[in-house]
mmCIF file of C-alpha atoms and ligand atoms in Angstrom:
data_model
loop_
_atom_site.group_PDB
_atom_site.id
_atom_site.type_symbol
_atom_site.label_atom_id
_atom_site.label_comp_id
_atom_site.label_asym_id
_atom_site.label_seq_id
_atom_site.Cartn_x
_atom_site.Cartn_y
_atom_site.Cartn_z
ATOM 1 C CA UNK L 86 -0.303 -0.105 -0.279
ATOM 2 C CA UNK L 87 1.339 3.942 -0.754
ATOM 3 C CA UNK L 88 0.780 6.804 0.852
ATOM 4 C CA UNK L 89 -0.801 8.772 -1.629
ATOM 5 C CA UNK L 90 -1.435 13.008 -0.795
ATOM 6 C CA UNK L 91 -3.478 15.081 -3.054
ATOM 7 C CA UNK L 92 -2.035 19.014 -2.902
ATOM 8 C CA UNK L 93 -4.366 21.529 -3.216
ATOM 9 C CA UNK L 94 -3.200 25.351 -3.661
ATOM 10 C CA UNK L 95 -6.144 27.671 -2.573
ATOM 11 C CA UNK L 96 -5.901 31.048 -2.885
ATOM 12 C CA UNK L 97 -8.488 33.138 -2.180
ATOM 13 C CA UNK L 98 -11.235 29.797 -1.518
ATOM 14 C CA UNK L 99 -12.771 30.506 1.711
ATOM 15 C CA UNK L 100 -16.119 30.266 -0.809
ATOM 16 C CA UNK L 101 -15.665 26.619 -1.367
ATOM 17 C CA UNK L 102 -13.001 24.880 1.284
ATOM 18 C CA UNK L 103 -16.051 23.600 3.015
ATOM 19 C CA UNK L 104 -17.477 21.687 0.223
ATOM 20 C CA UNK L 105 -14.206 20.525 -1.506
ATOM 21 C CA UNK L 106 -12.563 19.190 2.216
ATOM 22 C CA UNK L 107 -15.619 17.510 2.578
ATOM 23 C CA UNK L 108 -15.508 15.754 -1.371
ATOM 24 C CA UNK L 109 -11.950 15.786 -0.620
ATOM 25 C CA UNK L 110 -12.208 13.618 2.718
ATOM 26 C CA UNK L 111 -15.010 11.533 0.960
ATOM 27 C CA UNK L 112 -13.328 10.931 -1.643
ATOM 28 C CA UNK L 113 -9.739 9.850 0.366
ATOM 29 C CA UNK L 114 -11.470 7.810 2.680
ATOM 30 C CA UNK L 115 -13.231 5.495 0.115
ATOM 31 C CA UNK L 116 -9.100 5.746 -1.445
ATOM 32 C CA UNK L 117 -7.512 4.111 1.857
ATOM 33 C CA UNK L 118 -11.288 1.373 2.720
ATOM 34 C CA UNK L 119 -10.109 0.779 -1.255
ATOM 35 C CA UNK L 120 -6.753 0.076 -0.307
ATOM 36 C CA UNK L 121 -5.526 1.963 -2.955
ATOM 37 C CA UNK L 122 -4.103 4.178 -0.349
ATOM 38 C CA UNK L 123 -2.820 3.862 3.573
ATOM 39 C CA UNK L 124 -3.538 5.729 6.504
ATOM 40 C CA UNK L 125 -0.270 7.834 6.714
ATOM 41 C CA UNK L 126 -2.381 9.354 3.225
ATOM 42 C CA UNK L 127 -3.151 12.639 3.268
ATOM 43 C CA UNK L 128 -5.041 15.547 1.435
ATOM 44 C CA UNK L 129 -2.675 18.910 1.771
ATOM 45 C CA UNK L 130 -3.668 22.364 1.124
ATOM 46 C CA UNK L 131 -1.579 24.736 0.459
ATOM 47 C CA UNK L 132 -2.516 28.413 1.600
ATOM 48 C CA UNK L 133 -1.065 30.335 -0.934
ATOM 49 C CA UNK L 134 -0.553 34.457 0.845
ATOM 50 C CA UNK L 135 -4.879 34.324 0.924
ATOM 51 C CA UNK L 136 -6.281 37.394 1.714
ATOM 52 C CA UNK L 137 -9.537 36.391 2.902
ATOM 53 C CA UNK L 138 -10.404 33.464 5.585
ATOM 54 C CA UNK L 139 -8.406 30.214 3.959
ATOM 55 C CA UNK L 140 -5.890 30.022 6.028
ATOM 56 C CA UNK L 141 -8.063 30.130 8.836
ATOM 57 C CA UNK L 142 -10.427 27.678 7.507
ATOM 58 C CA UNK L 143 -7.559 25.447 7.072
ATOM 59 C CA UNK L 144 -6.564 25.715 9.902
ATOM 60 C CA UNK L 145 -9.829 24.486 11.545
ATOM 61 C CA UNK L 146 -10.215 21.889 9.160
ATOM 62 C CA UNK L 147 -6.451 20.380 9.946
ATOM 63 C CA UNK L 148 -7.688 20.403 14.004
ATOM 64 C CA UNK L 149 -10.614 18.228 13.730
ATOM 65 C CA UNK L 150 -9.714 16.238 10.670
ATOM 66 C CA UNK L 151 -7.082 13.053 10.788
ATOM 67 C CA UNK L 152 -6.483 13.092 7.197
ATOM 68 C CA UNK L 153 -6.369 17.322 6.176
ATOM 69 C CA UNK L 154 -2.566 18.997 6.306
ATOM 70 C CA UNK L 155 -2.007 22.582 5.823
ATOM 71 C CA UNK L 156 0.857 25.086 4.833
ATOM 72 C CA UNK L 157 0.430 28.354 4.975
ATOM 73 C CA UNK L 158 3.055 30.167 2.454
ATOM 74 C CA UNK L 159 3.345 33.873 4.004
ATOM 75 C CA UNK L 160 2.764 35.691 1.071
ATOM 76 C CA UNK L 161 1.199 35.091 -2.551
ATOM 77 C CA UNK L 162 3.636 33.704 -4.809
ATOM 78 C CA UNK L 163 0.413 32.334 -7.662
ATOM 79 C CA UNK L 164 -0.185 29.274 -8.865
ATOM 80 C CA UNK L 165 3.009 27.017 -9.976
ATOM 81 C CA UNK L 166 4.913 27.866 -6.461
ATOM 82 C CA UNK L 167 1.866 27.469 -4.426
ATOM 83 C CA UNK L 168 2.178 23.978 -6.190
ATOM 84 C CA UNK L 169 5.487 23.597 -6.188
ATOM 85 C CA UNK L 170 5.753 24.164 -2.730
ATOM 86 C CA UNK L 171 2.866 21.853 -1.598
ATOM 87 C CA UNK L 172 4.614 18.761 -3.334
ATOM 88 C CA UNK L 173 8.032 19.763 -1.851
ATOM 89 C CA UNK L 174 6.455 19.328 1.745
ATOM 90 C CA UNK L 175 5.001 16.233 0.680
ATOM 91 C CA UNK L 176 7.701 14.826 -1.339
ATOM 92 C CA UNK L 177 9.387 13.259 2.344
ATOM 93 C CA UNK L 178 5.851 11.959 3.328
ATOM 94 C CA UNK L 179 4.788 10.833 0.172
ATOM 95 C CA UNK L 180 4.739 7.386 -2.642
ATOM 96 C CA UNK L 181 3.142 9.280 -4.532
ATOM 97 C CA UNK L 182 0.992 13.285 -4.969
ATOM 98 C CA UNK L 183 -1.619 14.209 -7.025
ATOM 99 C CA UNK L 184 -2.620 17.879 -7.650
ATOM 100 C CA UNK L 185 -5.914 19.662 -7.829
ATOM 101 C CA UNK L 186 -7.349 22.697 -7.676
ATOM 102 C CA UNK L 187 -9.413 24.129 -4.899
ATOM 103 C CA UNK L 188 -12.638 24.393 -7.107
ATOM 104 C CA UNK L 189 -12.684 20.550 -7.939
ATOM 105 C CA UNK L 190 -12.920 21.330 -11.655
ATOM 106 C CA UNK L 191 -11.342 18.252 -12.145
ATOM 107 C CA UNK L 192 -13.188 15.110 -11.485
ATOM 108 C CA UNK L 193 -11.961 13.995 -8.314
ATOM 109 C CA UNK L 194 -13.885 10.045 -8.904
ATOM 110 C CA UNK L 195 -11.070 9.856 -11.584
ATOM 111 C CA UNK L 196 -8.804 9.742 -8.616
ATOM 112 C CA UNK L 197 -8.692 5.832 -8.196
ATOM 113 C CA UNK L 198 -7.311 5.613 -11.724
ATOM 114 C CA UNK L 199 -4.884 7.815 -11.471
ATOM 115 C CA UNK L 200 -2.631 5.826 -8.225
ATOM 116 C CA UNK L 201 -3.802 2.044 -10.089
ATOM 117 C CA UNK L 202 -1.676 3.578 -12.951
ATOM 118 C CA UNK L 203 0.933 4.488 -9.810
ATOM 119 C CA UNK L 204 0.751 1.272 -9.018
ATOM 120 C CA UNK L 205 0.772 -0.665 -11.825
ATOM 121 C CA UNK L 206 4.830 1.109 -11.891
ATOM 122 C CA UNK L 207 4.544 4.461 -13.308
ATOM 123 C CA UNK L 208 5.828 7.880 -11.783
ATOM 124 C CA UNK L 209 4.085 10.276 -13.747
ATOM 125 C CA UNK L 210 0.688 10.302 -14.326
ATOM 126 C CA UNK L 211 -1.547 13.127 -16.321
ATOM 127 C CA UNK L 212 -4.991 13.914 -16.444
ATOM 128 C CA UNK L 213 -6.726 14.698 -19.515
ATOM 129 C CA UNK L 214 -9.098 16.486 -20.851
ATOM 130 C CA UNK L 215 -11.820 14.415 -22.777
ATOM 131 C CA UNK L 216 -14.185 17.857 -24.021
ATOM 132 C CA UNK L 217 -13.153 21.750 -24.073
ATOM 133 C CA UNK L 218 -17.668 21.626 -23.769
ATOM 134 C CA UNK L 219 -17.969 24.080 -20.876
ATOM 135 C CA UNK L 220 -15.308 26.693 -21.982
ATOM 136 C CA UNK L 221 -15.717 29.464 -23.646
ATOM 137 C CA UNK L 222 -15.973 29.567 -27.314
ATOM 138 C CA UNK L 223 -12.776 32.275 -26.393
ATOM 139 C CA UNK L 224 -10.910 29.879 -24.380
ATOM 140 C CA UNK L 225 -11.245 26.685 -26.306
ATOM 141 C CA UNK L 226 -9.967 28.617 -29.478
ATOM 142 C CA UNK L 227 -6.977 30.184 -27.254
ATOM 143 C CA UNK L 228 -5.904 27.502 -25.468
ATOM 144 C CA UNK L 229 -5.836 25.350 -28.651
ATOM 145 C CA UNK L 230 -3.825 28.025 -30.184
ATOM 146 C CA UNK L 231 -1.642 28.118 -26.995
ATOM 147 C CA UNK L 232 -1.272 24.214 -27.435
ATOM 148 C CA UNK L 233 -0.688 24.317 -30.963
ATOM 149 C CA UNK L 234 2.304 27.601 -31.039
ATOM 150 C CA UNK L 235 4.110 24.935 -28.308
ATOM 151 C CA UNK L 236 4.477 22.426 -30.227
ATOM 152 C CA UNK L 237 5.551 24.671 -33.418
ATOM 153 C CA UNK L 238 8.406 25.922 -31.106
ATOM 154 C CA UNK L 239 9.519 22.950 -29.816
ATOM 155 C CA UNK L 240 8.147 22.824 -26.454
ATOM 156 C CA UNK L 241 6.650 19.237 -25.515
ATOM 157 C CA UNK L 242 3.168 19.492 -23.624
ATOM 158 C CA UNK L 243 0.626 17.301 -22.978
ATOM 159 C CA UNK L 244 -2.440 18.160 -24.758
ATOM 160 C CA UNK L 245 -5.576 19.222 -22.511
ATOM 161 C CA UNK L 246 -3.872 18.732 -20.243
ATOM 162 C CA UNK L 247 -3.369 21.431 -17.242
ATOM 163 C CA UNK L 248 -1.741 20.237 -13.334
ATOM 164 C CA UNK L 249 -4.042 17.289 -13.040
ATOM 165 C CA UNK L 250 -1.729 15.333 -12.601
ATOM 166 C CA UNK L 251 0.235 12.778 -10.182
ATOM 167 C CA UNK L 252 4.054 12.617 -9.406
ATOM 168 C CA UNK L 253 5.236 9.460 -7.812
ATOM 169 C CA UNK L 254 8.211 9.978 -4.810
ATOM 170 C CA UNK L 255 10.891 9.151 -7.643
ATOM 171 C CA UNK L 256 9.242 11.453 -10.013
ATOM 172 C CA UNK L 257 9.061 14.334 -7.386
ATOM 173 C CA UNK L 258 12.839 14.002 -6.204
ATOM 174 C CA UNK L 259 13.798 15.429 -10.132
ATOM 175 C CA UNK L 260 11.312 18.064 -10.119
ATOM 176 C CA UNK L 261 13.212 18.745 -7.280
ATOM 177 C CA UNK L 262 16.089 19.214 -9.072
ATOM 178 C CA UNK L 263 14.979 22.084 -11.774
ATOM 179 C CA UNK L 264 15.593 24.917 -10.543
ATOM 180 C CA UNK L 265 14.215 27.763 -12.527
ATOM 181 C CA UNK L 266 12.195 30.228 -10.467
ATOM 182 C CA UNK L 267 9.759 31.012 -13.675
ATOM 183 C CA UNK L 268 8.028 27.865 -13.472
ATOM 184 C CA UNK L 269 5.996 26.688 -15.769
ATOM 185 C CA UNK L 270 5.256 22.576 -14.075
ATOM 186 C CA UNK L 271 3.249 21.139 -17.398
ATOM 187 C CA UNK L 272 6.295 22.474 -19.514
ATOM 188 C CA UNK L 273 8.878 21.014 -16.715
ATOM 189 C CA UNK L 274 7.412 17.592 -16.023
ATOM 190 C CA UNK L 275 7.779 16.183 -19.797
ATOM 191 C CA UNK L 276 11.232 16.177 -19.076
ATOM 192 C CA UNK L 277 11.642 14.707 -16.244
ATOM 193 C CA UNK L 278 11.467 11.287 -18.376
ATOM 194 C CA UNK L 279 9.612 8.870 -16.552
ATOM 195 C CA UNK L 280 6.885 6.438 -17.619
ATOM 196 C CA UNK L 281 4.240 8.182 -17.828
ATOM 197 C CA UNK L 282 0.454 7.247 -18.457
ATOM 198 C CA UNK L 283 -3.105 9.287 -19.384
ATOM 199 C CA UNK L 284 -6.002 9.591 -17.615
ATOM 200 C CA UNK L 285 -9.050 11.859 -18.962
ATOM 201 C CA UNK L 286 -12.055 12.708 -17.411
ATOM 202 C CA UNK L 287 -14.842 15.736 -17.669
ATOM 203 C CA UNK L 288 -13.882 19.447 -16.092
ATOM 204 C CA UNK L 289 -16.605 21.158 -14.713
ATOM 205 C CA UNK L 290 -17.514 24.524 -14.097
ATOM 206 C CA UNK L 291 -16.319 26.417 -10.774
ATOM 207 C CA UNK L 292 -19.437 25.702 -8.237
ATOM 208 C CA UNK L 293 -18.243 28.272 -6.850
ATOM 209 C CA UNK L 294 -16.135 31.597 -6.360
ATOM 210 C CA UNK L 295 -13.887 33.554 -8.877
ATOM 211 C CA UNK L 296 -11.275 32.345 -11.522
ATOM 212 C CA UNK L 297 -8.297 33.606 -9.918
ATOM 213 C CA UNK L 298 -7.521 33.205 -14.166
ATOM 214 C CA UNK L 299 -9.212 36.503 -15.758
ATOM 215 C CA UNK L 300 -6.735 36.979 -19.450
ATOM 216 C CA UNK L 301 -4.384 38.815 -18.634
ATOM 217 C CA UNK L 302 -3.311 36.310 -16.120
ATOM 218 C CA UNK L 303 -3.458 34.209 -18.854
ATOM 219 C CA UNK L 304 -1.863 35.336 -21.271
ATOM 220 C CA UNK L 305 0.706 36.211 -19.307
ATOM 221 C CA UNK L 306 1.001 32.435 -18.453
ATOM 222 C CA UNK L 307 1.420 31.245 -21.533
ATOM 223 C CA UNK L 308 4.043 33.660 -22.474
ATOM 224 C CA UNK L 309 5.750 32.357 -19.409
ATOM 225 C CA UNK L 310 5.370 29.123 -20.708
ATOM 226 C CA UNK L 311 6.925 29.864 -24.650
ATOM 227 C CA UNK L 312 10.279 31.881 -23.333
ATOM 228 C CA UNK L 313 11.242 29.644 -20.449
ATOM 229 C CA UNK L 314 10.967 27.014 -22.407
ATOM 230 C CA UNK L 315 11.979 27.726 -25.643
ATOM 231 C CA UNK L 316 14.017 30.091 -27.335
ATOM 232 C CA UNK L 317 12.907 30.192 -30.970
ATOM 233 C CA UNK L 318 11.808 33.611 -30.649
ATOM 234 C CA UNK L 319 14.944 34.564 -30.948
ATOM 235 C CA UNK L 320 16.286 32.530 -33.865
ATOM 236 C CA UNK L 321 12.942 33.750 -35.632
ATOM 237 C CA UNK L 322 15.098 37.976 -35.561
ATOM 238 C CA UNK L 323 17.986 36.051 -36.824
ATOM 239 C CA UNK L 324 15.357 34.306 -39.887
ATOM 240 C CA UNK L 325 14.064 37.143 -40.218
ATOM 241 C CA UNK L 326 16.990 39.614 -40.776
ATOM 242 C CA UNK L 327 18.709 37.504 -42.235
ATOM 243 C CA UNK L 328 15.712 37.237 -45.351
ATOM 244 C CA UNK L 329 14.874 41.000 -44.629
ATOM 245 C CA UNK L 330 18.649 41.208 -45.649
ATOM 246 C CA UNK L 331 18.610 38.922 -49.177
ATOM 247 C CA UNK L 332 14.890 41.046 -49.653
ATOM 248 C CA UNK L 333 17.347 44.258 -49.575
ATOM 249 C CA UNK L 334 19.876 43.304 -52.528
ATOM 250 C CA UNK L 335 17.147 42.863 -54.302
ATOM 251 C CA UNK L 336 15.602 46.227 -53.511
ATOM 252 C CA UNK L 337 19.030 47.845 -53.984
ATOM 253 C CA UNK L 338 19.185 46.144 -57.344
ATOM 254 C CA UNK L 339 15.741 47.584 -58.014
ATOM 255 C CA UNK L 340 16.282 51.180 -56.527
ATOM 256 C CA UNK L 341 19.955 51.542 -59.059
ATOM 257 C CA UNK L 342 18.369 50.456 -62.121
ATOM 258 C CA UNK L 343 15.469 53.201 -61.561
ATOM 259 C CA UNK L 344 18.085 55.701 -60.831
ATOM 260 C CA UNK L 345 19.860 54.848 -63.643
ATOM 261 C CA UNK L 346 17.054 54.942 -65.868
ATOM 262 C CA UNK L 347 15.911 58.508 -64.375
ATOM 263 C CA UNK L 348 12.402 57.269 -62.706
ATOM 264 C CA UNK L 349 12.873 58.408 -59.147
ATOM 265 C CA UNK L 350 13.345 61.542 -57.028
ATOM 266 C CA UNK L 351 16.818 62.743 -56.077
ATOM 267 C CA UNK L 352 18.085 61.056 -52.424
ATOM 268 C CA UNK L 353 15.084 57.877 -53.042
ATOM 269 C CA UNK L 354 17.915 55.728 -53.890
ATOM 270 C CA UNK L 355 19.801 56.430 -51.365
ATOM 271 C CA UNK L 356 17.465 56.331 -48.407
ATOM 272 C CA UNK L 357 15.195 53.379 -49.760
ATOM 273 C CA UNK L 358 18.858 51.976 -50.321
ATOM 274 C CA UNK L 359 20.037 52.463 -46.405
ATOM 275 C CA UNK L 360 16.368 51.605 -44.906
ATOM 276 C CA UNK L 361 16.154 48.394 -45.952
ATOM 277 C CA UNK L 362 20.105 47.406 -45.307
ATOM 278 C CA UNK L 363 20.467 49.179 -42.227
ATOM 279 C CA UNK L 364 16.952 47.325 -41.009
ATOM 280 C CA UNK L 365 18.251 43.948 -42.303
ATOM 281 C CA UNK L 366 21.368 44.423 -41.280
ATOM 282 C CA UNK L 367 20.645 45.228 -37.564
ATOM 283 C CA UNK L 368 17.627 42.424 -37.170
ATOM 284 C CA UNK L 369 20.902 39.319 -38.412
ATOM 285 C CA UNK L 370 23.351 41.006 -35.417
ATOM 286 C CA UNK L 371 20.286 41.459 -33.007
ATOM 287 C CA UNK L 372 19.712 37.805 -33.985
ATOM 288 C CA UNK L 373 23.496 36.644 -33.755
ATOM 289 C CA UNK L 374 23.295 38.574 -30.098
ATOM 290 C CA UNK L 375 20.444 36.714 -29.011
ATOM 291 C CA UNK L 376 22.073 33.834 -30.413
ATOM 292 C CA UNK L 377 24.707 34.079 -26.803
ATOM 293 C CA UNK L 378 21.833 35.207 -25.221
ATOM 294 C CA UNK L 379 20.033 31.785 -25.497
ATOM 295 C CA UNK L 380 22.855 30.412 -24.506
ATOM 296 C CA UNK L 381 23.222 31.789 -21.214
ATOM 297 C CA UNK L 382 19.747 31.068 -20.616
ATOM 298 C CA UNK L 383 19.897 26.876 -20.455
ATOM 299 C CA UNK L 384 23.643 27.264 -19.073
ATOM 300 C CA UNK L 385 21.736 30.046 -16.088
ATOM 301 C CA UNK L 386 18.610 27.113 -16.045
ATOM 302 C CA UNK L 387 21.033 24.508 -15.011
ATOM 303 C CA UNK L 388 18.982 21.714 -15.939
ATOM 304 C CA UNK L 389 19.546 18.033 -15.054
ATOM 305 C CA UNK L 390 21.387 16.992 -17.742
ATOM 306 C CA UNK L 391 20.006 13.072 -17.771
ATOM 307 C CA UNK L 392 18.494 10.868 -15.268
ATOM 308 C CA UNK L 393 19.324 7.243 -15.160
ATOM 309 C CA UNK L 394 15.580 5.400 -14.698
ATOM 310 C CA UNK L 395 16.853 2.016 -14.168
ATOM 311 C CA UNK L 396 21.439 0.694 -13.990
ATOM 312 C CA UNK L 397 20.950 -3.363 -14.600
ATOM 313 C CA UNK L 398 23.071 -5.291 -13.660
ATOM 314 C CA UNK L 399 25.609 -3.687 -12.497
ATOM 315 C CA UNK L 400 27.462 -4.401 -9.242
ATOM 316 C CA UNK L 401 26.461 -3.243 -6.427
ATOM 317 C CA UNK L 402 27.706 -0.512 -4.701
ATOM 318 C CA UNK L 403 30.654 -0.590 -2.003
ATOM 319 C CA UNK L 404 30.287 0.579 1.266
ATOM 320 C CA UNK L 405 33.642 3.638 1.321
ATOM 321 C CA UNK L 406 36.797 2.576 3.411
ATOM 322 C CA UNK L 407 36.178 3.666 6.731
HETATM 323 N N1 UDP A 275 -4.818 29.755 -7.499
HETATM 324 C C1 UDP A 275 -3.346 29.905 -6.315
HETATM 325 N N2 UDP A 275 -2.958 30.892 -6.449
HETATM 326 C C2 UDP A 275 -2.727 32.058 -7.258
HETATM 327 C C3 UDP A 275 -3.934 32.118 -7.995
HETATM 328 C C4 UDP A 275 -5.014 30.792 -8.169
HETATM 329 O O1 UDP A 275 -3.335 28.988 -5.426
HETATM 330 O O2 UDP A 275 -2.278 33.096 -7.108
HETATM 331 C C5 UDP A 275 -5.084 28.504 -7.081
HETATM 332 C C6 UDP A 275 -6.330 28.535 -6.863
HETATM 333 O O3 UDP A 275 -6.901 28.534 -5.132
HETATM 334 C C7 UDP A 275 -6.718 26.699 -7.626
HETATM 335 C C8 UDP A 275 -5.479 26.777 -8.415
HETATM 336 O O4 UDP A 275 -5.380 28.104 -8.237
HETATM 337 O O5 UDP A 275 -7.070 26.018 -6.528
HETATM 338 C C9 UDP A 275 -6.738 27.225 -10.126
HETATM 339 O O6 UDP A 275 -7.257 28.765 -10.443
HETATM 340 P P1 UDP A 275 -8.687 29.099 -10.447
HETATM 341 O O7 UDP A 275 -10.386 27.901 -10.337
HETATM 342 O O8 UDP A 275 -9.183 30.196 -9.828
HETATM 343 O O9 UDP A 275 -7.956 28.935 -12.444
HETATM 344 P P2 UDP A 275 -8.313 28.512 -13.170
HETATM 345 O O10 UDP A 275 -9.495 27.721 -13.529
HETATM 346 O O11 UDP A 275 -9.817 29.825 -13.566
HETATM 347 O O12 UDP A 275 -8.156 28.957 -14.629
HETATM 348 MG MG1 MG A 276 -10.286 26.556 -10.695
#
């Protein structure tokens, strides 16, 4: 049997917490009763520096509910950091941790499937949405566009997967080695690379309270995702520079021909030629600088360069000589 932690970031969630805690208690107890989780399993509510009574509520639940744990962050650090804080706190206490939102938009009835896949040997299980019909047309289109752009830029993200996922203790250990400040967990977790699988579920509407992800935050989150994982935009600048430089040579020819045939007003040729050529050269130079910045960017991230998944048939490690 394994110790399962459910990690739930909460920011100003006093309206949803009573129902969430009731539902999570019921679900976790049923996992325990079915033998999928052991008695040490908990759900961990992470208060992300809420300004309402979220922490008072959590503290109260922790006193009366043996399955409930709480963690309070000193500031509001955002969903991704709150989640990471919770996962890192759970890491040493659990065999696997599942992250989910406080509003229970992600169907908790599929938690059994997550744990079963873990018992089958998966280190990461991604929750993937079946349909997107509870979303507005706008959100659906922007989300699809986002995944397409990420794919085009070479970032490995799981389509229609948000942050509903299970990670084994070993995967959490691996996650702790990614020390980046601009956190985009959906991009990092696939980089870990251990055996993974998917669980499909339907996402509901938020039952109370309001979304903490308005459009502005969503856009900045998406941009963060792109710029934290891809240096391709920098390469695009170089390519654009090359393209415009090449184009400007054609323009140069055209301008010179026009000049010699006397189709131009005085001064036009010189201005047009310098605008195009200089513009192209400038972009190209920015691109070259960008190339170096891209290298600095990956070095500074200092991500682990490889991860050993299994070692077969190696001699046992020799104990240190005393
Ligand atoms: N959240 C958080 N810190 C924040 C914003 C959100 O911990 O600064 C939590 C929030 O309490 C919820 C989860 O992140 O549990 C997802 O937020 P929300 O449901 O508002 O986002 P949506 O589902 O609308 O994308
Ligand atoms: Mg939500």
